[in-house]
Structure formats: C-alpha cells, structure tokens
Coordinates of C-alpha atoms in Angstrom, one line a residue:
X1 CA -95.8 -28.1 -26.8
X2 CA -98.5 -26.1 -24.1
X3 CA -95.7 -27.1 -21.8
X4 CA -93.1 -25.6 -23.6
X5 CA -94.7 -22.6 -24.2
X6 CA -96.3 -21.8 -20.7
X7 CA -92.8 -22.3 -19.4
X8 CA -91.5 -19.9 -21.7
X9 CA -94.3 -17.7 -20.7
X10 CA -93.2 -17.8 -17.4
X11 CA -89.9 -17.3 -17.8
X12 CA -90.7 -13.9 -19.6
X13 CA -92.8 -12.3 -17.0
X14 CA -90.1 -13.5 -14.1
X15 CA -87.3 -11.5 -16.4
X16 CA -89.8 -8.4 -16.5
X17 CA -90.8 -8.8 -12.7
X18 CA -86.9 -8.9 -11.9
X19 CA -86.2 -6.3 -14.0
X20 CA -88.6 -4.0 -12.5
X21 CA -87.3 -5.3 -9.2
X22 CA -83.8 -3.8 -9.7
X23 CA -85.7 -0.6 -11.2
X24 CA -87.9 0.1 -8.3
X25 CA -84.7 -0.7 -5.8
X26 CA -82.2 1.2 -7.7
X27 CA -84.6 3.6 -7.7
X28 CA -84.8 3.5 -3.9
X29 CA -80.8 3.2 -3.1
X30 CA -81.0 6.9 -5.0
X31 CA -83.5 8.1 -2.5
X32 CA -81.8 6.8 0.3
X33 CA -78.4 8.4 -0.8
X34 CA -80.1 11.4 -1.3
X35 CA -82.0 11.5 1.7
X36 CA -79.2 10.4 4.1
X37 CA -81.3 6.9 5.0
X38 CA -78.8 4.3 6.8
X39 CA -79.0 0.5 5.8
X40 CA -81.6 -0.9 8.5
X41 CA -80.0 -4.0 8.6
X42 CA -75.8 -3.4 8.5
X43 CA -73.3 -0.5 9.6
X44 CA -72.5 0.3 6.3
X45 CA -69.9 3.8 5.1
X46 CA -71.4 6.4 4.0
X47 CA -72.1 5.9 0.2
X48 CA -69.3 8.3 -1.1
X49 CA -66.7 6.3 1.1
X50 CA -68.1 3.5 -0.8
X51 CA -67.8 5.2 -4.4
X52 CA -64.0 5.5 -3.8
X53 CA -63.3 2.3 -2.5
X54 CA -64.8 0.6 -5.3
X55 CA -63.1 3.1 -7.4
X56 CA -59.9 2.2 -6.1
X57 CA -60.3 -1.4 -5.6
X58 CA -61.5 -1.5 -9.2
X59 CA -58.5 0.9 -10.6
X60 CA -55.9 -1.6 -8.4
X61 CA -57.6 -4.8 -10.8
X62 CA -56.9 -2.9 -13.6
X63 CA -53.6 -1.2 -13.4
X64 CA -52.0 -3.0 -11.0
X65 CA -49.8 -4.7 -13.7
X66 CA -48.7 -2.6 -15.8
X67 CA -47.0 -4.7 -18.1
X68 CA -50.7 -6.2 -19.1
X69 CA -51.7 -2.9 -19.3
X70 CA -49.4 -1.6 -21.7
X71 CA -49.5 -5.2 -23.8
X72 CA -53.1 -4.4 -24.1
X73 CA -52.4 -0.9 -25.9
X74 CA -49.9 -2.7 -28.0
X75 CA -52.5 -4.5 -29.5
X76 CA -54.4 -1.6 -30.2
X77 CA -51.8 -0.2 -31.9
X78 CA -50.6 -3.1 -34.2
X79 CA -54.3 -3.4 -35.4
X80 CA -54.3 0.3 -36.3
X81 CA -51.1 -0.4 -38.4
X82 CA -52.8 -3.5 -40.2
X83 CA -56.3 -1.6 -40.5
X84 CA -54.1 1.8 -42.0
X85 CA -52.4 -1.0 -44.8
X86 CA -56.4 -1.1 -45.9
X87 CA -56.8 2.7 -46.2
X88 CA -53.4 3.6 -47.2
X89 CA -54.1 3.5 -51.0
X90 CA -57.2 5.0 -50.8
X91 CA -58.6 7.4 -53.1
X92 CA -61.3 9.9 -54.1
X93 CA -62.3 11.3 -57.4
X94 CA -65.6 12.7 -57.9
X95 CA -67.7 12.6 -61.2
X96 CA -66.3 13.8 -65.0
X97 CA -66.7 17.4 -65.3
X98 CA -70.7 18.3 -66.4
X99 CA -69.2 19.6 -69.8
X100 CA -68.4 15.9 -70.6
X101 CA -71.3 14.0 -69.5
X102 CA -73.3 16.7 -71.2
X103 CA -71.8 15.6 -74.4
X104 CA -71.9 11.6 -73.6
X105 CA -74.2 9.7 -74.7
X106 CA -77.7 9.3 -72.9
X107 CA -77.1 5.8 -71.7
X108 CA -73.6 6.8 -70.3
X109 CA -74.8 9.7 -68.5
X110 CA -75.6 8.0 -65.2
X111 CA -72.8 6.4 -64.9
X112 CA -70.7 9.3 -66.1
X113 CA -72.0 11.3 -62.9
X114 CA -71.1 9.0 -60.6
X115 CA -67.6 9.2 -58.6
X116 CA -64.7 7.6 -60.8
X117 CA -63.3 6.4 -57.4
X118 CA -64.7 6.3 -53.8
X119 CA -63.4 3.6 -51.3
X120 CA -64.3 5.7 -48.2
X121 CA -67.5 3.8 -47.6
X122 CA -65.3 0.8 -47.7
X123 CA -62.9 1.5 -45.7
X124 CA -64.9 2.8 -43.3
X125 CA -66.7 -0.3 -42.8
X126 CA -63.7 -1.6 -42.4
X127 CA -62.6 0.1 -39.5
X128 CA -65.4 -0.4 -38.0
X129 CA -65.1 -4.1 -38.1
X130 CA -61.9 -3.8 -36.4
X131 CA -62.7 -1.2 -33.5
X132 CA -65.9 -3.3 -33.1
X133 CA -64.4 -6.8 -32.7
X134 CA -60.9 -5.0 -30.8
X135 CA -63.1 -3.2 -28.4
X136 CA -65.4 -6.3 -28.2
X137 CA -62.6 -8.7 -27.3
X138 CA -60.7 -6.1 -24.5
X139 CA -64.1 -6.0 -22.5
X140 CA -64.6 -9.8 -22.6
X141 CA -62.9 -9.8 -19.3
X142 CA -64.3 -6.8 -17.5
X143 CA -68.0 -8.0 -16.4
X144 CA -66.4 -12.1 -17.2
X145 CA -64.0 -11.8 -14.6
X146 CA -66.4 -10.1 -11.9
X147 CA -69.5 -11.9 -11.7
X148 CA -68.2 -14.1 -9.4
X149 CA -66.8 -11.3 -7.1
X150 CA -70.1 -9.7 -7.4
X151 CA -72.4 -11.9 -6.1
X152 CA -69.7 -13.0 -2.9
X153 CA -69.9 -9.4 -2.2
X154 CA -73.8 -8.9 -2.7
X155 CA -74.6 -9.5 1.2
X156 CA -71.9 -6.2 2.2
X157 CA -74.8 -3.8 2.4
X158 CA -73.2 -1.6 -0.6
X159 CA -75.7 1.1 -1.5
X160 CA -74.6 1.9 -4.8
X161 CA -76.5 1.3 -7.7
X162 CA -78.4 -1.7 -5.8
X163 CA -80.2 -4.6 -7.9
X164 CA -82.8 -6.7 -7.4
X165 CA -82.9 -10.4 -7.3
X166 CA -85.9 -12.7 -7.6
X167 CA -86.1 -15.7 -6.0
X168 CA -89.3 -18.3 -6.0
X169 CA -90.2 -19.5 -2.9
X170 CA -93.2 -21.7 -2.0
X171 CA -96.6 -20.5 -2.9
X172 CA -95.4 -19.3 -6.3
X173 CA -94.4 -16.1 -4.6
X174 CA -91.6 -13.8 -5.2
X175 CA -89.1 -12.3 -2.7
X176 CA -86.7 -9.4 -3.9
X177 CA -83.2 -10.0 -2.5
X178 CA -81.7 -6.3 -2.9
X179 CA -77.6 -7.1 -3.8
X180 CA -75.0 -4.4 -5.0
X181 CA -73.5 -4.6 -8.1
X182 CA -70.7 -1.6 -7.3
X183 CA -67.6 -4.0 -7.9
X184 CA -69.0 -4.0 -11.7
X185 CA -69.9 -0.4 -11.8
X186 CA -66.5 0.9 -11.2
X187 CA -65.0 -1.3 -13.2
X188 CA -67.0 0.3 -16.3
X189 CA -66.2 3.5 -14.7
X190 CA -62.0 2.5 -14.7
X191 CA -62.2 0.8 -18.0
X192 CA -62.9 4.0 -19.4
X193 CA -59.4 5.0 -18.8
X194 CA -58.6 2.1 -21.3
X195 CA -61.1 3.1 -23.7
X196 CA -59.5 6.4 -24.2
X197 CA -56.0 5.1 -24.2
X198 CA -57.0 2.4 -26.7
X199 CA -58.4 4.9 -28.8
X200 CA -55.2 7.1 -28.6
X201 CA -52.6 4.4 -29.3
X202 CA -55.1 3.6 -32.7
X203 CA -55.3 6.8 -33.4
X204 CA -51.9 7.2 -33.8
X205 CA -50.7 3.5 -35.7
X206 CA -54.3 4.9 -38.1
X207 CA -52.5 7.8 -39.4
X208 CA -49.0 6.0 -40.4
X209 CA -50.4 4.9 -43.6
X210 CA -53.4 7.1 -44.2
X211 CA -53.4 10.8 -44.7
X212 CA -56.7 12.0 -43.4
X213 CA -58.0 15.0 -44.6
X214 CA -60.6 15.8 -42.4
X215 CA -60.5 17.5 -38.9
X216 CA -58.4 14.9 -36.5
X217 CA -60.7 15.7 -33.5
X218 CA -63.2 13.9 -36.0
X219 CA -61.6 10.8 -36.6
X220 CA -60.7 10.5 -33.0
X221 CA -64.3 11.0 -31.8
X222 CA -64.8 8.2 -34.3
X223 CA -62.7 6.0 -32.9
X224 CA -62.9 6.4 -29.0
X225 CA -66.8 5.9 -29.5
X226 CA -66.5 2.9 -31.4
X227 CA -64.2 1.8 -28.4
X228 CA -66.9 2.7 -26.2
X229 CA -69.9 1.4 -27.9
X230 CA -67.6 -2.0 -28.6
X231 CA -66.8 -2.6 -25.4
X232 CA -70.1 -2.0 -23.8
X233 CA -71.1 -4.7 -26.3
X234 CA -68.0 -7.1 -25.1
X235 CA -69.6 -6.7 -21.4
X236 CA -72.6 -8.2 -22.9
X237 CA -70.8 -10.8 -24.7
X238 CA -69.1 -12.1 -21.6
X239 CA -72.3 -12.1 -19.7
X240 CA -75.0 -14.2 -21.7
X241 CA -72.6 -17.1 -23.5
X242 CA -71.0 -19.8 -22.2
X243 CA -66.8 -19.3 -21.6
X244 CA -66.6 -22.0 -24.1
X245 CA -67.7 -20.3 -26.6
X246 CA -67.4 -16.2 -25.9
X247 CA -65.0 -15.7 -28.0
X248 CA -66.3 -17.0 -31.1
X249 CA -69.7 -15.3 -30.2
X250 CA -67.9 -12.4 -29.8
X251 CA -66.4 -12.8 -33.7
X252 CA -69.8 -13.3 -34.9
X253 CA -71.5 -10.4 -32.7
X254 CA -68.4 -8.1 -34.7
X255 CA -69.4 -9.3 -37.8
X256 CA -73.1 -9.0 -37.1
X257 CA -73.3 -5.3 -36.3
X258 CA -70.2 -4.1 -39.2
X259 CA -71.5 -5.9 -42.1
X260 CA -75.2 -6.6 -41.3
X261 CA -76.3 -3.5 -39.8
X262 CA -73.5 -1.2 -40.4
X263 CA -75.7 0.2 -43.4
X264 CA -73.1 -0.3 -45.9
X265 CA -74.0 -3.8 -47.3
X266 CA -77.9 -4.8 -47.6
X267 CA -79.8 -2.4 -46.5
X268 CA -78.4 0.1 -47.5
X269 CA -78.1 3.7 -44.6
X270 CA -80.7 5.2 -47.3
X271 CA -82.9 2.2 -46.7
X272 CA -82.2 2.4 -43.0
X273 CA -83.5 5.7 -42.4
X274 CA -86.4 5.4 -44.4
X275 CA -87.4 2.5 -41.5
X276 CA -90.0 3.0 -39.1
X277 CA -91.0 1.2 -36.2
X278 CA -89.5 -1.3 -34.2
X279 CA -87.8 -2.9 -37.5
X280 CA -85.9 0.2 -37.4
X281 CA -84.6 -0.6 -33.6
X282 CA -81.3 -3.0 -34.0
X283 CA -80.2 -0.5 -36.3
X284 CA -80.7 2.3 -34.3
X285 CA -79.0 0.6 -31.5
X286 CA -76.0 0.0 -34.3
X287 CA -72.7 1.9 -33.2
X288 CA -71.3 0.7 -36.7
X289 CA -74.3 2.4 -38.3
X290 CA -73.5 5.7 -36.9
X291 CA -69.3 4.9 -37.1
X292 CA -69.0 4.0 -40.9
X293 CA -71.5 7.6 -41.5
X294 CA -69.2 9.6 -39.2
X295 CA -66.2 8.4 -40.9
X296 CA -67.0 8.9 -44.6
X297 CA -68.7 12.2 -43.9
X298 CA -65.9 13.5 -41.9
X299 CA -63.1 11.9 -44.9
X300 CA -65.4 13.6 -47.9
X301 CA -66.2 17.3 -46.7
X302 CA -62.7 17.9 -47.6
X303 CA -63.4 17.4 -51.3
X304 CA -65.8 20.2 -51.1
X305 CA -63.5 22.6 -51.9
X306 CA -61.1 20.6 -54.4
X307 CA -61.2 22.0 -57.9
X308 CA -62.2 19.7 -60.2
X309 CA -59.2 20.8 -63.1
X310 CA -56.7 19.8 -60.6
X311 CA -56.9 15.6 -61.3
X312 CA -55.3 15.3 -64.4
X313 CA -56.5 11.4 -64.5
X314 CA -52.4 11.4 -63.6
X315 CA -52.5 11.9 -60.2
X316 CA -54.8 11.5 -57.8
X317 CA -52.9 13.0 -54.7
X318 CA -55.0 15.2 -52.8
X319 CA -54.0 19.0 -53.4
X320 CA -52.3 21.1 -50.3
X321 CA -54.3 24.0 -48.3
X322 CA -51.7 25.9 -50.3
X323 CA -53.2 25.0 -53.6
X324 CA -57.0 25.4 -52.8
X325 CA -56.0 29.2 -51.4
X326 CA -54.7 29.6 -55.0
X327 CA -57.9 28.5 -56.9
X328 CA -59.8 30.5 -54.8
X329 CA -58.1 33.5 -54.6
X330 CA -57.7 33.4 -58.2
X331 CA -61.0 35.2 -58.8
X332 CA -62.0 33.2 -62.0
X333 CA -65.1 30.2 -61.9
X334 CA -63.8 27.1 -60.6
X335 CA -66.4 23.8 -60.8
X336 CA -64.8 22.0 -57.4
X337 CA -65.4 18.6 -56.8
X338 CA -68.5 16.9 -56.6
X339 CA -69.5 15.2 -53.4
X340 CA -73.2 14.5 -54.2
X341 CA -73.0 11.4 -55.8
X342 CA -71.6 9.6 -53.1
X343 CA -73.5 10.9 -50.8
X344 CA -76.6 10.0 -51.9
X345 CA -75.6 6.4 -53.4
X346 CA -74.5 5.9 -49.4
X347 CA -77.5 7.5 -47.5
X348 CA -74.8 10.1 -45.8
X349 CA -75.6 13.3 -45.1
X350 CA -72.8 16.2 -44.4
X351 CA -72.6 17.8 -41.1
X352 CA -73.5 15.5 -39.1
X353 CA -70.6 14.2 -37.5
X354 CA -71.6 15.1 -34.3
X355 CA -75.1 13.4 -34.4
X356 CA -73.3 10.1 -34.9
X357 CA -70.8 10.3 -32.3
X358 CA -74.1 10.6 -30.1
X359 CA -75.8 8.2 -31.3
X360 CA -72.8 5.5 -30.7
X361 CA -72.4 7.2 -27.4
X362 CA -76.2 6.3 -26.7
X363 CA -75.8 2.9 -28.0
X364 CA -72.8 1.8 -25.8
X365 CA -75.3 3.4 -23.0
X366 CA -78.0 0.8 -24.6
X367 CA -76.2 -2.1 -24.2
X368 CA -74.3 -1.0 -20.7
X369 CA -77.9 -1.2 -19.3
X370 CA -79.0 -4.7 -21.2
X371 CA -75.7 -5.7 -19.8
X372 CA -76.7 -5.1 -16.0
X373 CA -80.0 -6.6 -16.5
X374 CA -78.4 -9.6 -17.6
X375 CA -76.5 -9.9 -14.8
X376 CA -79.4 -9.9 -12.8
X377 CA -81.6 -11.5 -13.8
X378 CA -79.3 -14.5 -16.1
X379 CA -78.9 -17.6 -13.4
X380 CA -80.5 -17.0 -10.7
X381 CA -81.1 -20.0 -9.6
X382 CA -77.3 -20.2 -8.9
X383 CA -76.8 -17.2 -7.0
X384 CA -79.4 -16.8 -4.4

C-alpha cells in the first residue's frame, strides 16, 4: 500500500510539473511572437503564416466533404424535431387567483399558491440532455482523430500555442521537450463553424412543435452555448477514455452533468447557490446548470404580463400581443399572472439570461483548457 501511494504521489506532482511546463512555454512562444524571436533551432514561417496554414489545413479536414458535413447538420436537426415532440404540449398556468386561496382552507393554501401547471423546468432539462449528449458526441472526433497528427507534427518548430512535455531521464531528472499543438488548436477554432451551424439547424427543427414565447435571440444563445460548452466537453471525452469505450462514457458524462448537476433534480439550483467552497466547483463548471436556468427564465418572463382572467380552466393557449395590449390599455386593475412560485420552488431568478449564457461560455472555456492539459500530459511515455 506505501508503494501504491508514493507512486500515486509521484504521478501527481509530474502532472503539475508538466502542467506548469506547458504554462511557463506557452507563456514563452507568446513573448517570442510578440517580440519577433526566431526558433534557434529550425527555419520556421513567421507565426501568422503559420496561423493560416493551420487554419486552412484544419478547415480542408473539416469541410472537405461536404456530404459528411451536411449529414452532420441533419442530425442536429432530426434531434431538435424529437426534443420539440417533448415541449410541444407544454403548458403554463400560474397560481388560482388570491381571492380564492384567501377563501380556501388553511391547509390548502400552500398548495393553492403554487402554479396549477409548470413543465418548463422539465423540459428544459430536457433539452439540455440532448444538446449536451449531441454536442458531446459531434466533438468525439475533433481532438480523437488528431492526437496522432499532433504529436508526428510536434518536431516542425510551430510556434503557436507551444506545450510542454516531460520526459524522465536518468538521475530522476526532468527535461521539457517544447511540441506544438496548432493542428488541434485550429481545429477548435474551425469546429466552431459547426457549432454555430448545429445550433442553427436545432434551432429551427426546436420551433416546429413548440411556440416559444420568449425573445428568439434567447433561446438561440441557449442553444449555441450548450453546443459550445458540449462539445468542449466531447474533446475531453475523446482524450482521457479508451476508443473502446468513448462513446458510452460519453452517454454517461451527458447524463452526469443534465440530471446530476443540472440543478433540476437533487440539489436543487436553490441548494446550489447557497454552496460555498470547492463543493460548489463541478457545479459551477456545469453548462447544464446555467442552460436549464436560461431556458425557463427566458420561457416564463413572458407570463409576466398575462392577465390572470384570461384562462378560463378551458384553454390554456397563451394569449396574442394583441390581447395583452387590450388588458392593458383597458385602464381598469388587472391581477396578471403569477411567476413567483415557480421561481422560487426552482432557484431561478429573472433577468439573468445573459449571466448564464456566460457562465456556459466560461465553462466550455474550462474544459477546452483541462482538455489541452490532457493532451499533454496523458501518455507520455508513448510520445516522447
């Protein structure tokens, strides 16, 4: 067992000498960019050359066959069609009117001021799930397909975004190897093309069967950072397990983040945000925590301004622009809908749609950069 554990020691402090290698040299291909420094050692292109070949050697992998390309999309859009099925029948109805729970009995009052129906929360975790494990799955093959290329090409003398490789030699001793990882940068940097025209072609199959009422610029911020977040999280995925088994880690790394720490199961977001300290960090690094928030927030504001007297218990179609500019203009007191309850049985706060379109932006940032690590410092053994 001392065996065991001084190994695992070791290992440790080689993965945080290694990643403070490829710090301390990324640090220094900046410097030399800036500063004009040539490679001592090969007659390398000026970095910009560099930039766009990668860009265009990347941008060749990806859209040089444009019938995989637009398959791809096609699958986007078919799992927006299934995921719209979901949310086509959904509805929202707020609490009874205060006049009746007023006159309800005291041990029906609480219930009584709760929404009579709310399947947003539901539905967005829903989404979520899909975007997560659909964004997951299309960026198994980015990093997966280039790790190979990466380390052939780590001897070219590319300057950009350098890493750093540790290798043990005799006398315990440690000798940074510096290697490029460009190939993979570019292709993060082309794959965004297919992040935004996954997110469009979703976008579009979404609203078949669901009428959103929210602002559209919403739910597609929604969706193209979930895309984002997913498949920074994919990347990761294809780096650390086997090929044997990626894709059924990536099913269980989808299922992890929407239903675990997504906010809407247990805990709950209100529990969430009450956390403090590093048990607060997986959820922080959550896009689904921030998704699911966006999406209900964005979905409900509407209701705001939905008179209350309009449900009839008959129909619960949401009322036209038309019809709200009637109640209003109207002059007399209206009670409109009642939003509250939901909000704080969920932990949601209005307004805040933009904070959680951040905060998955930040968290697809997170895991880029565990993502690179990983490919530095994972194996090494087999690359030096």
């Amino acid at each position: 067992v001392g065996f065991l554990i001084s190994d695992m020691c070791l290992d440790i402090k080689m993965w945080f000498i290694k990643a403070g290698a490829y710090i301390a040299q990324a640090a220094d291909d900046v410097v030399a960019v800036v500063t004009g420094r040539e490679d001592p050692v090969r007659n390398t292109c000026h970095a910009g050359w560099q930039f766009l070949y990668c860009v265009q050697r990347a941008a060749q992998q990806v859209f040089r066959d444009r019938n995989t390309f637009i398959s791809d999309q096609m699958i986007h859009f078919f799992i927006g069609v299934f995921i719209s099925l979901v949310a086509s029948a959904l509805e929202f109805v707020g609490p009874n009117m205060n006049q009746i729970c007023d006159a309800s009995p005291v041990a029906l009052q609480t219930i009584c001021r709760v929404n009579i129906m709310d399947g947003y929360a539901f539905t967005g975790n829903f989404v979520m799930f899909g975007l997560t494990f659909a964004g997951i799955s299309a960026g198994l093959g980015t990093f997966g397909d280039e790790k190979v290329a990466h380390w052939r090409e780590a001897s070219t003398g590319l300057i950009t975004a350098r890493v750093s490789q540790s290798r043990q030699d005799r006398g315990a001793t440690f000798r940074a190897n510096r290697r490029s990882m460009s190939a993979c940068n570019m292709m993060v940097l082309v794959d965004f093309v297919r992040i935004v025209f996954a997110a469009v072609f979703f976008y579009i199959a979404f609203q078949l069967n669901y009428t959103y009422e929210g602002k559209l610029s919403d739910l597609y911020g929604v969706i193209l950072m979930a895309y984002y977040a997913s498949f920074s999280l994919g990347y990761l995925v294809s780096v650390v397990a086997p090929p044997s088994m990626v894709s059924l880690i990536a099913v269980v790394t989808a299922l992890l983040f929407a239903m675990k720490l997504s906010g809407t199961n247990e805990p709950s977001l209100k529990d969430i945000k009450d956390l403090e300290g590093p048990s607060s960090f997986p959820y922080r690094v959550s896009p689904p925590r921030y998704g699911v928030e966006a999406f209900y927030i964005s979905s409900i504001g509407y209701y705001e301004n939905v008179p209350m007297e309009y449900y009839d218990q008959s129909s619960t179609f949401a009322p036209t622009n038309e019809i709200i500019a009637e109640y209003k203009a109207d002059g007399t007191e209206v009670e409109w809908m009642n939003v509250t309850p939901g909000l704080d049985t969920g932990g949601y706060e209005l307004g805040v749609v933009s904070k959680n379109l951040v905060g998955m932006m930040f968290a697809g940032w997170f895991w880029l950069f565990v993502t690179f690590m990983c490919m530095v410092t994972f194996d090494i053994s087999k690359k030096a």
